[in-house]
Tab-separated table of C-alpha atoms in Angstrom:
chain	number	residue	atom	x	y	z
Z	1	UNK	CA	-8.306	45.193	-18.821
Z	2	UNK	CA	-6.197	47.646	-19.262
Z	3	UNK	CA	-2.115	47.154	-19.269
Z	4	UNK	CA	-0.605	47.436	-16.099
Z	5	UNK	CA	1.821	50.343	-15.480
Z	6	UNK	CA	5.467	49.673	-15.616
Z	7	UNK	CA	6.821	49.231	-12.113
Z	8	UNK	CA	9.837	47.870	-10.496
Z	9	UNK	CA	7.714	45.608	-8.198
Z	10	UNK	CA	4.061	44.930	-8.006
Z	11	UNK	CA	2.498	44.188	-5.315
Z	12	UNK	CA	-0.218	41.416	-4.962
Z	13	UNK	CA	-2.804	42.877	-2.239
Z	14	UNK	CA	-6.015	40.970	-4.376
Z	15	UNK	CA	-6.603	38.126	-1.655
Z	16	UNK	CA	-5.604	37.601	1.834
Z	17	UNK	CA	-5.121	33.883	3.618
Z	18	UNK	CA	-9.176	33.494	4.013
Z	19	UNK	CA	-9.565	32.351	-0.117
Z	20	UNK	CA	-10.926	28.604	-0.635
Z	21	UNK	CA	-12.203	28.873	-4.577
Z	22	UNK	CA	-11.095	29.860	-7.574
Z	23	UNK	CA	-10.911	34.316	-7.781
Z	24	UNK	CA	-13.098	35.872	-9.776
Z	25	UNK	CA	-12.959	36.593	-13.778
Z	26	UNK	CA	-11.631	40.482	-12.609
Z	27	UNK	CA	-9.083	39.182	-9.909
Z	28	UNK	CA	-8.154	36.304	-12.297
Z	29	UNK	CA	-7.410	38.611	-15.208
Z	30	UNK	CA	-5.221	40.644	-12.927
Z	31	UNK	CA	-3.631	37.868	-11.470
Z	32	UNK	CA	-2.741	36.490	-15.248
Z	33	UNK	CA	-1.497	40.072	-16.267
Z	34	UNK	CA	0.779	40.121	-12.889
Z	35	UNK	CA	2.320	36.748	-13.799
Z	36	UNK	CA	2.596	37.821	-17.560
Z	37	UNK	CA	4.291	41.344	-16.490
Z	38	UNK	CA	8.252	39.890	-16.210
Z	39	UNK	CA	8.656	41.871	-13.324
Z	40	UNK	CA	8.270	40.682	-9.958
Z	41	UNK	CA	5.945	40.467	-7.519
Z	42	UNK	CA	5.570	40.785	-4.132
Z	43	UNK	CA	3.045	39.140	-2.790
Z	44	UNK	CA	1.309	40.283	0.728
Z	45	UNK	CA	0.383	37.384	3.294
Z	46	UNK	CA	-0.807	34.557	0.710
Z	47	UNK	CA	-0.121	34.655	-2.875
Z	48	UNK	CA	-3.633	35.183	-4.118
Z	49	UNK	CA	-5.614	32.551	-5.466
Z	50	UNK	CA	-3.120	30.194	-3.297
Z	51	UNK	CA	-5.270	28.356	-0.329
Z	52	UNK	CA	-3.736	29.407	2.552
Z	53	UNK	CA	-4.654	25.907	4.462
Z	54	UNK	CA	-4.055	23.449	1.897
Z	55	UNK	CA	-1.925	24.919	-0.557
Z	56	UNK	CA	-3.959	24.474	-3.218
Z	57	UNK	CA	-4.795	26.184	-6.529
Z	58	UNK	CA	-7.806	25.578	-7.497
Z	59	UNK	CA	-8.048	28.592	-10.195
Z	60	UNK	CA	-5.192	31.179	-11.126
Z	61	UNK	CA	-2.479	32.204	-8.787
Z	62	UNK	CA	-0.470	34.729	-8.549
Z	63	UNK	CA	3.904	33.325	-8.991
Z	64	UNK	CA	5.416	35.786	-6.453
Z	65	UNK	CA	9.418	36.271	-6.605
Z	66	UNK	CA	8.630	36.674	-2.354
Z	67	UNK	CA	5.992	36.484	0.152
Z	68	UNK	CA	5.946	38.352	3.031
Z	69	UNK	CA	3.079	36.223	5.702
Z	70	UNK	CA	1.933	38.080	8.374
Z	71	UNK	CA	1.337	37.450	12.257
Z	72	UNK	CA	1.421	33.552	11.689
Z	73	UNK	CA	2.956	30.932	9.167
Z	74	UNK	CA	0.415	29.102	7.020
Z	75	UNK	CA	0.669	25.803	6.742
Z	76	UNK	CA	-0.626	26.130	3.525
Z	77	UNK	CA	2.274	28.118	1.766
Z	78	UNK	CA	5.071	24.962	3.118
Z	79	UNK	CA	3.193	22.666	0.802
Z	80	UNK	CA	1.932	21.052	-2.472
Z	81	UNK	CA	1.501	23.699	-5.260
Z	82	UNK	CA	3.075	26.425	-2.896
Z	83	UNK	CA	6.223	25.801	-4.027
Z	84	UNK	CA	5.306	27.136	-7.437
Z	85	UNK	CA	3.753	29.929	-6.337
Z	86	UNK	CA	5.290	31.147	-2.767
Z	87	UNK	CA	9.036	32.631	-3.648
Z	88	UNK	CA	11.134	33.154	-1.051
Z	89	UNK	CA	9.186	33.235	1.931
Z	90	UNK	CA	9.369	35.639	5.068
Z	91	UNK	CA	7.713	35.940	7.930
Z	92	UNK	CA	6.451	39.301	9.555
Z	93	UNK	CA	4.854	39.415	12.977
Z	94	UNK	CA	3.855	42.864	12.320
Z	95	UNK	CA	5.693	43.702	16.168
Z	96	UNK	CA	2.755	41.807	18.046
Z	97	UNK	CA	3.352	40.103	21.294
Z	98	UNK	CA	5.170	37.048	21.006
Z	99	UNK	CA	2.756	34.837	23.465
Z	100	UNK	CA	-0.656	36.291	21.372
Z	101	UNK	CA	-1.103	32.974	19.678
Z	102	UNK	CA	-0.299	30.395	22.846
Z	103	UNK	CA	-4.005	29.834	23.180
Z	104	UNK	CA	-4.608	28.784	19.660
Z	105	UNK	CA	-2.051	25.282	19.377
Z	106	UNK	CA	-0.009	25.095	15.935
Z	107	UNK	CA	-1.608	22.893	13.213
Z	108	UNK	CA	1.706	21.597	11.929
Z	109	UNK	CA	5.051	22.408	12.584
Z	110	UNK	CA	8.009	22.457	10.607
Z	111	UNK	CA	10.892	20.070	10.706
Z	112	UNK	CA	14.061	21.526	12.044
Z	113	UNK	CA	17.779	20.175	11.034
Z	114	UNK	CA	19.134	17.408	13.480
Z	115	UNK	CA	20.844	14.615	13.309
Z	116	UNK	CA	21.512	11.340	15.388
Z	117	UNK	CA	23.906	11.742	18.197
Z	118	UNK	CA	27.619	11.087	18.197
Z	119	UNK	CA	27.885	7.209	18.726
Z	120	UNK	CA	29.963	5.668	21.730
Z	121	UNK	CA	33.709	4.734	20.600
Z	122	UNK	CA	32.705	1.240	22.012
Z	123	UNK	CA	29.854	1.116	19.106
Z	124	UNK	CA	29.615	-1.684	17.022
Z	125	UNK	CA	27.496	-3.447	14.029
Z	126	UNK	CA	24.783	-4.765	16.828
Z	127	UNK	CA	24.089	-1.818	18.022
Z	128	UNK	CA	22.743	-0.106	14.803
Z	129	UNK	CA	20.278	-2.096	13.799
Z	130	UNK	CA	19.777	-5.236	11.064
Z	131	UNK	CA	18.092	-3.925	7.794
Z	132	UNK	CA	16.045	-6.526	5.981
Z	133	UNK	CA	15.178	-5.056	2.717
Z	134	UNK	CA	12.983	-6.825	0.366
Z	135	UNK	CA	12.292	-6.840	-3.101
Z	136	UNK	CA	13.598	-6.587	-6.323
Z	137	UNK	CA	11.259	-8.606	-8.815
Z	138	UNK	CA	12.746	-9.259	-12.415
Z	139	UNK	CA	14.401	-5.955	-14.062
Z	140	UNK	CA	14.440	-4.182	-10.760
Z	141	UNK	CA	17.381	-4.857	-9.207
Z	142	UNK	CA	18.182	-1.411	-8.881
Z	143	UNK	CA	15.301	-0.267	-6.684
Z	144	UNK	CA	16.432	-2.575	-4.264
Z	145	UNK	CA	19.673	-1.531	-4.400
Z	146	UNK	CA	19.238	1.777	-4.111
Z	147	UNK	CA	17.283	1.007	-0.723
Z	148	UNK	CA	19.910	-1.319	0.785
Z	149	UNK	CA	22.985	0.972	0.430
Z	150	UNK	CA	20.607	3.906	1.545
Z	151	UNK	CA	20.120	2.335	4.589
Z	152	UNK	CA	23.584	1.596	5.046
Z	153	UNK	CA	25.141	5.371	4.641
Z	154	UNK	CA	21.996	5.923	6.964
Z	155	UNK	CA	24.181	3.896	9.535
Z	156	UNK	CA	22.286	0.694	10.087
Z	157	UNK	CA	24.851	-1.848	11.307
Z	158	UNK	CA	23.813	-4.604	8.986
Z	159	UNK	CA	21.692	-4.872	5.663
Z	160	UNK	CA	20.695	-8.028	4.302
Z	161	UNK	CA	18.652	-7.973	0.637
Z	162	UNK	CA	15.792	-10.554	0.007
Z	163	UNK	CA	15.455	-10.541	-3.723
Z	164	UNK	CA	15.544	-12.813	-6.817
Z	165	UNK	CA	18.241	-14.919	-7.823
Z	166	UNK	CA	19.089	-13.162	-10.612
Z	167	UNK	CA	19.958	-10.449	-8.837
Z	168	UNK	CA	22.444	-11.209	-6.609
Z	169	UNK	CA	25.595	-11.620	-8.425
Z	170	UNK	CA	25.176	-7.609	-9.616
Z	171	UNK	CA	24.357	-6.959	-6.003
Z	172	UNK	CA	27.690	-8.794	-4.696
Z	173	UNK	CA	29.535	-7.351	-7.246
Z	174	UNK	CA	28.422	-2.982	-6.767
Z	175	UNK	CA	27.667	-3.591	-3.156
Z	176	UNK	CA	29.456	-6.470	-1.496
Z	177	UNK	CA	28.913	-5.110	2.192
Z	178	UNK	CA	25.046	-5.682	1.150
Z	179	UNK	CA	24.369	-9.231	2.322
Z	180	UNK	CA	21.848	-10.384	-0.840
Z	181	UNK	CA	19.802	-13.512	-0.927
Z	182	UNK	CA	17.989	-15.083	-3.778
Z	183	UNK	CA	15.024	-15.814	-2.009
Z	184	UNK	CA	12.358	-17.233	-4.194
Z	185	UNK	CA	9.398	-17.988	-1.569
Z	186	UNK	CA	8.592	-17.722	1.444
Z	187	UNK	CA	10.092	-20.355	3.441
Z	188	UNK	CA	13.147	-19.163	2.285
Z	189	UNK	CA	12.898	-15.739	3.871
Z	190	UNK	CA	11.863	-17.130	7.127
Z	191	UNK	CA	15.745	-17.393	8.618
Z	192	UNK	CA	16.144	-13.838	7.364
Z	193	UNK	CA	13.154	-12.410	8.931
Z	194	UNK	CA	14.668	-13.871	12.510
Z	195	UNK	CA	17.763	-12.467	12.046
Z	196	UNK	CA	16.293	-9.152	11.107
Z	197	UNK	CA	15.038	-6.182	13.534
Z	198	UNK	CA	13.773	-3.801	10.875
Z	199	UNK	CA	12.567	-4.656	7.460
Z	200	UNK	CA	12.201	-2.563	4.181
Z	201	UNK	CA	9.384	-3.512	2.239
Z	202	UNK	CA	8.196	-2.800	-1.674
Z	203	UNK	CA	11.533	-1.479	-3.881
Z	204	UNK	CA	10.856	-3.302	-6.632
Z	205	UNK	CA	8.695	-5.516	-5.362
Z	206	UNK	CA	5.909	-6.339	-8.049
Z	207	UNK	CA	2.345	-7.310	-7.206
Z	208	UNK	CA	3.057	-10.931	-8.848
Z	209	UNK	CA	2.809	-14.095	-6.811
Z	210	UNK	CA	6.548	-14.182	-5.700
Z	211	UNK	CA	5.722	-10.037	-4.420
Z	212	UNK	CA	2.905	-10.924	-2.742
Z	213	UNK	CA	3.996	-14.137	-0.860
Z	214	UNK	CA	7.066	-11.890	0.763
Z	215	UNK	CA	5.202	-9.470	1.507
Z	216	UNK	CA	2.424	-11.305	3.469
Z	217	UNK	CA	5.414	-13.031	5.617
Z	218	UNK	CA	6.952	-9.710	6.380
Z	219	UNK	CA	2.933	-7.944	7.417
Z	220	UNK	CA	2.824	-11.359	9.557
Z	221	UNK	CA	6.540	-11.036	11.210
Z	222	UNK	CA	6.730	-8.362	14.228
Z	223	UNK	CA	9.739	-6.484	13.239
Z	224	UNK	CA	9.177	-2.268	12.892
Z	225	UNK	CA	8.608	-1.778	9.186
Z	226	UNK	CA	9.211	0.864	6.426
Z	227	UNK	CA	6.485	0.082	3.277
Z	228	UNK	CA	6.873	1.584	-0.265
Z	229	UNK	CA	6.443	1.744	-3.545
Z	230	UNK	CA	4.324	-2.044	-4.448
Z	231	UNK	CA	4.413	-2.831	-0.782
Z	232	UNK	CA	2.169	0.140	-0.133
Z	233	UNK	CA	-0.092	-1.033	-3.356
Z	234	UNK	CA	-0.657	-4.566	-2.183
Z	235	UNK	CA	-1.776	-3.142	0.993
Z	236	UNK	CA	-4.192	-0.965	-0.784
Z	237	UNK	CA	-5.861	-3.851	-2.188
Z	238	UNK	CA	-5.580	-5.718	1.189
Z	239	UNK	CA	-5.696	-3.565	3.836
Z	240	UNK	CA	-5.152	-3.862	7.541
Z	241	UNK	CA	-4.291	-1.842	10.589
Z	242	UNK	CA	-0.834	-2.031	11.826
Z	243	UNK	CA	-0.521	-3.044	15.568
Z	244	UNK	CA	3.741	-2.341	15.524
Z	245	UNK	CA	5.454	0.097	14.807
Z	246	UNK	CA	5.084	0.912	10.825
Z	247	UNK	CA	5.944	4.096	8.326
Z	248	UNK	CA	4.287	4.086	4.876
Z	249	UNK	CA	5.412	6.290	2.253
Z	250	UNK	CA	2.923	6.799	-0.231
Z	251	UNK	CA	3.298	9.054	-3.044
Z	252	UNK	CA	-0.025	10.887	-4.156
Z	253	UNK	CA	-0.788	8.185	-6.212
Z	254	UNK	CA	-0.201	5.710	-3.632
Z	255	UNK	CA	-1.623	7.729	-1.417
Z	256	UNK	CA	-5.300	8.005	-3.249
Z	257	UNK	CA	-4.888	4.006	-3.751
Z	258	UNK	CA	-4.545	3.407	-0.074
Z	259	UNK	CA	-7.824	5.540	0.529
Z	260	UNK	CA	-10.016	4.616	-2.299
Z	261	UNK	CA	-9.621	8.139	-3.698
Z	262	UNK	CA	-7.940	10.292	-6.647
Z	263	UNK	CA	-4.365	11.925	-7.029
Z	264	UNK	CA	-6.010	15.402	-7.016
Z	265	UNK	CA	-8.280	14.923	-4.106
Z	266	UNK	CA	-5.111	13.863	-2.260
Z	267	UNK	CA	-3.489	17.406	-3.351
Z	268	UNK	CA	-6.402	19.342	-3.163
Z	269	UNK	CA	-5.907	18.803	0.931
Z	270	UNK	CA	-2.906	17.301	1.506
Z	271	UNK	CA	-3.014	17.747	4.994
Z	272	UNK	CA	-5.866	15.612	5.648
Z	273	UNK	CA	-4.940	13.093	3.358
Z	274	UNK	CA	-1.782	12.529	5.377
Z	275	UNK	CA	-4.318	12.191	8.679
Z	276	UNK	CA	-6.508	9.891	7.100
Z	277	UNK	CA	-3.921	7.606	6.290
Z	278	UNK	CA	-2.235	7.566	9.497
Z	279	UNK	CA	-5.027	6.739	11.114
Z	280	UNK	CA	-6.709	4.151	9.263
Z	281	UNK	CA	-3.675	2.529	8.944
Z	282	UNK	CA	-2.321	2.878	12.890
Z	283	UNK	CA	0.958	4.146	11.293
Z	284	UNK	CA	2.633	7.133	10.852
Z	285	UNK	CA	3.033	7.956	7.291
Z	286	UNK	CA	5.383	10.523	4.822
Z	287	UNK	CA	3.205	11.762	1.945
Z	288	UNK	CA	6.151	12.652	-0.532
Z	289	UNK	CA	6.255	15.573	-2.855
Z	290	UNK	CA	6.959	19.276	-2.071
Z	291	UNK	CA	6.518	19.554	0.985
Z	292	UNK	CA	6.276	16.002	2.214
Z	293	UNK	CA	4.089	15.547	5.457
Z	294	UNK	CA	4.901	12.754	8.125
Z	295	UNK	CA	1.624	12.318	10.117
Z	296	UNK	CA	1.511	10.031	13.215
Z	297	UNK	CA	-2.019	8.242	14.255
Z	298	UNK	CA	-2.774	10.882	16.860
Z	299	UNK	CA	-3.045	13.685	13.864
Z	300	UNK	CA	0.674	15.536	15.001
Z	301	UNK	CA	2.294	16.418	11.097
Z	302	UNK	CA	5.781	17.404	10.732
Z	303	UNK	CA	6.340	19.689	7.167
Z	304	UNK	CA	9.472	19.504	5.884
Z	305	UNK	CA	10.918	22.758	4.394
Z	306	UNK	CA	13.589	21.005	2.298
Z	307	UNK	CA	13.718	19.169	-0.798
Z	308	UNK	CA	14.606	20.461	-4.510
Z	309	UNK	CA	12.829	20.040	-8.228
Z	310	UNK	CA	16.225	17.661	-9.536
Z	311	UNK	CA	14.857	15.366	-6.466
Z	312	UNK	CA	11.793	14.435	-8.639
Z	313	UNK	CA	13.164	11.125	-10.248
Z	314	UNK	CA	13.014	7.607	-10.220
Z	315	UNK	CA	15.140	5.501	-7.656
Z	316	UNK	CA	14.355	8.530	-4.301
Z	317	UNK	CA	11.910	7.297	-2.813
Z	318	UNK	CA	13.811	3.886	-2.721
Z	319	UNK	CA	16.690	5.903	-1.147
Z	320	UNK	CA	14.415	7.203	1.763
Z	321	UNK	CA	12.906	3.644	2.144
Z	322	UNK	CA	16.397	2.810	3.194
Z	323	UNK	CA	16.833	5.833	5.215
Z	324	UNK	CA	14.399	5.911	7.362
Z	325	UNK	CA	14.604	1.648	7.982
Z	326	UNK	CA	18.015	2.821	9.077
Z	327	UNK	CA	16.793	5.107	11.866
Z	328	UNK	CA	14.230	2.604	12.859
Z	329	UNK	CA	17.297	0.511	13.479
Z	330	UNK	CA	19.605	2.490	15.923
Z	331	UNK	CA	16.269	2.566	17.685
Z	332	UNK	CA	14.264	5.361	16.963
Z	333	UNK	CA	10.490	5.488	17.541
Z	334	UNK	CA	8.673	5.650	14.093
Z	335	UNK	CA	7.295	9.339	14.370
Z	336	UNK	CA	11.070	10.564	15.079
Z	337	UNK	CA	12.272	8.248	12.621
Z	338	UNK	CA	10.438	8.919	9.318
Z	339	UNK	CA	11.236	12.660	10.210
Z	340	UNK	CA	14.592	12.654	10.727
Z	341	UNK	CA	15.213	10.073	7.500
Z	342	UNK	CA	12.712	12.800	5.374
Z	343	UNK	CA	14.838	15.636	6.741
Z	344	UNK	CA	18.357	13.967	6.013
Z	345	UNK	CA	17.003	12.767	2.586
Z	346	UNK	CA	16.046	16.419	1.893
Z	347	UNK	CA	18.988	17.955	2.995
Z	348	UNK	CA	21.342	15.558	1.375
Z	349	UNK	CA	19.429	16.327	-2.216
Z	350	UNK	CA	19.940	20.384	-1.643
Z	351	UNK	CA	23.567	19.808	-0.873
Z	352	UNK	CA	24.013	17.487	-3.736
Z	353	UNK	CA	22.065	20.533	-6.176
């Protein structure tokens, strides 16, 4: 192959949005000495060797500075491994009628920034919602934390924390407008679940004995529910189909747990991953990453267009746990609910980078 010329830009033009393999030894080699030019690129329609449907890379790539998609966004380019690849991204509609694509119905559509309404002067704590958050086994106070005071600055009205004894002296002392109990079984957490109208499930919850036992008594109570983290991978090992209203959050990982398959089957489709799930499960689910997808039973998925790299760390999905419990609360149905808490989540982690 011969060295590319020196240029200002380069333009990618190798593969439009119809790709589903890996390019070609030629294409590939160009692709590599596009990436390896230190100029950049622009990249026409899809960055090539990017599945335009999935977002997936299943060979080389092309890492465009922008990428100008034509006619229609992809759903593909919003998610996943897009991120790495995409650039800024722009839209052309190449000055076609606007109603051309009414009689094909969007895939997916994108989240767009909202928030809850102004509340009534007359508002008070009853109105917003009791969070019951559970967990917090032995050296994870923090998780469950994290998740309570989320769900407060989310505005739920009250939050009470099931946890161990151990933990609640720290709790009362950070957080005192967190209500903590050490709860070490379940008849203990009985009063609490009555008191309750939304619970928070898994932050630090374990998969030992004292884990499992809350978390059967919450799947058995008939509050609206928000599972993470261990609650999701006790429910992996025993599943069941919610019949209230539920939002998982699975991770990849989680997410391949929860249907008997691997992390990079989950990425390598991410779209119908997120489906799956919310329908064998009866609940609408976030599958987090770049790009996280909230999927309802029916097969509607929201894409979220927010989100930054510094978000990848331990203790945020904990924080949206408590989010979106906290929408659930000032009454919410769970579809709206896990989008608006994935959308303020986002939004609050670009303003904070």
């Amino acid at each position: 192959l011969r060295p590319l010329p020196r240029a200002d830009v380069h333009v990618d033009a190798l593969y439009g949005s119809g790709l589903n393999r890996a390019p070609e030894a030629a294409a590939a080699a160009l692709i590599e000495a596009l990436n390896a030019s230190g100029g950049p690129v622009l990249a026409l329609d899809v960055p090539s060797g990017l599945n335009a449907d999935t977002g997936s890379c299943p060979g080389a790539a092309i890492r465009a500075a922008v990428t100008v998609s034509f006619i229609a966004a992809k759903r593909g380019l919003y998610t996943g491994q897009a991120a790495d690849y995409v650039g800024e991204l722009e839209l052309d509609g190449l000055a076609l009628p606007a109603d051309l694509g009414l009689a094909q119905p969007a895939d997916a559509y994108l989240l767009q920034a909202r928030a809850l309404p102004p509340r009534a002067r007359s508002a008070h704590k009853g109105h917003n919602g009791h969070v019951l958050a559970i967990g917090g086994e032995h050296g994870t106070a923090g998780a469950i934390r994290l998740c309570g005071e989320a769900a407060l600055r989310g505005g739920a009205g009250l939050v009470s924390v099931a946890t161990r004894m151990d933990n609640v002296p720290s709790l009362n002392t950070a957080r005192p407008e967190l209500m903590a109990h050490g709860i070490e079984g379940p008849q203990a957490l009985a009063p609490l679940l009555e008191r309750a109208s939304v619970l928070a499930v898994g932050p630090g919850l374990g998969q030992g004995a004292w884990g499992h036992a809350l978390w059967l008594s919450a799947l058995d109570a008939r509050q609206p529910l928000v599972l993470d983290a261990d609650g999701l991978n006790l429910l992996a090992r025993e599943p069941r189909r919610f019949e209230r209203p539920a939002v998982l959050t699975p991770h990849p990982g989680e997410a391949a747990r929860l249907l008997g398959s691997t992390t990079s089957a989950i990425e390598a489709d991410r779209y119908a991953a997120a489906r799956e799930l919310a329908a064998r499960y009866g609940a609408v689910v976030v599958l987090k990453g770049a790009g996280s997808l909230v999927a309802d039973p029916d097969g509607r998925i929201d894409v979220c267009p927010w989100g930054n790299p510094g978000m990848a760390t331990g203790g945020m999905g904990d924080l949206l746990t408590g989010v979106i419990a906290a929408m659930l609360g000032q009454g919410l149905p769970a579809f709206e609910a896990a989008g608006l808490g994935v959308g303020l989540h986002a939004r609050a982690g670009d303003r904070a980078a």
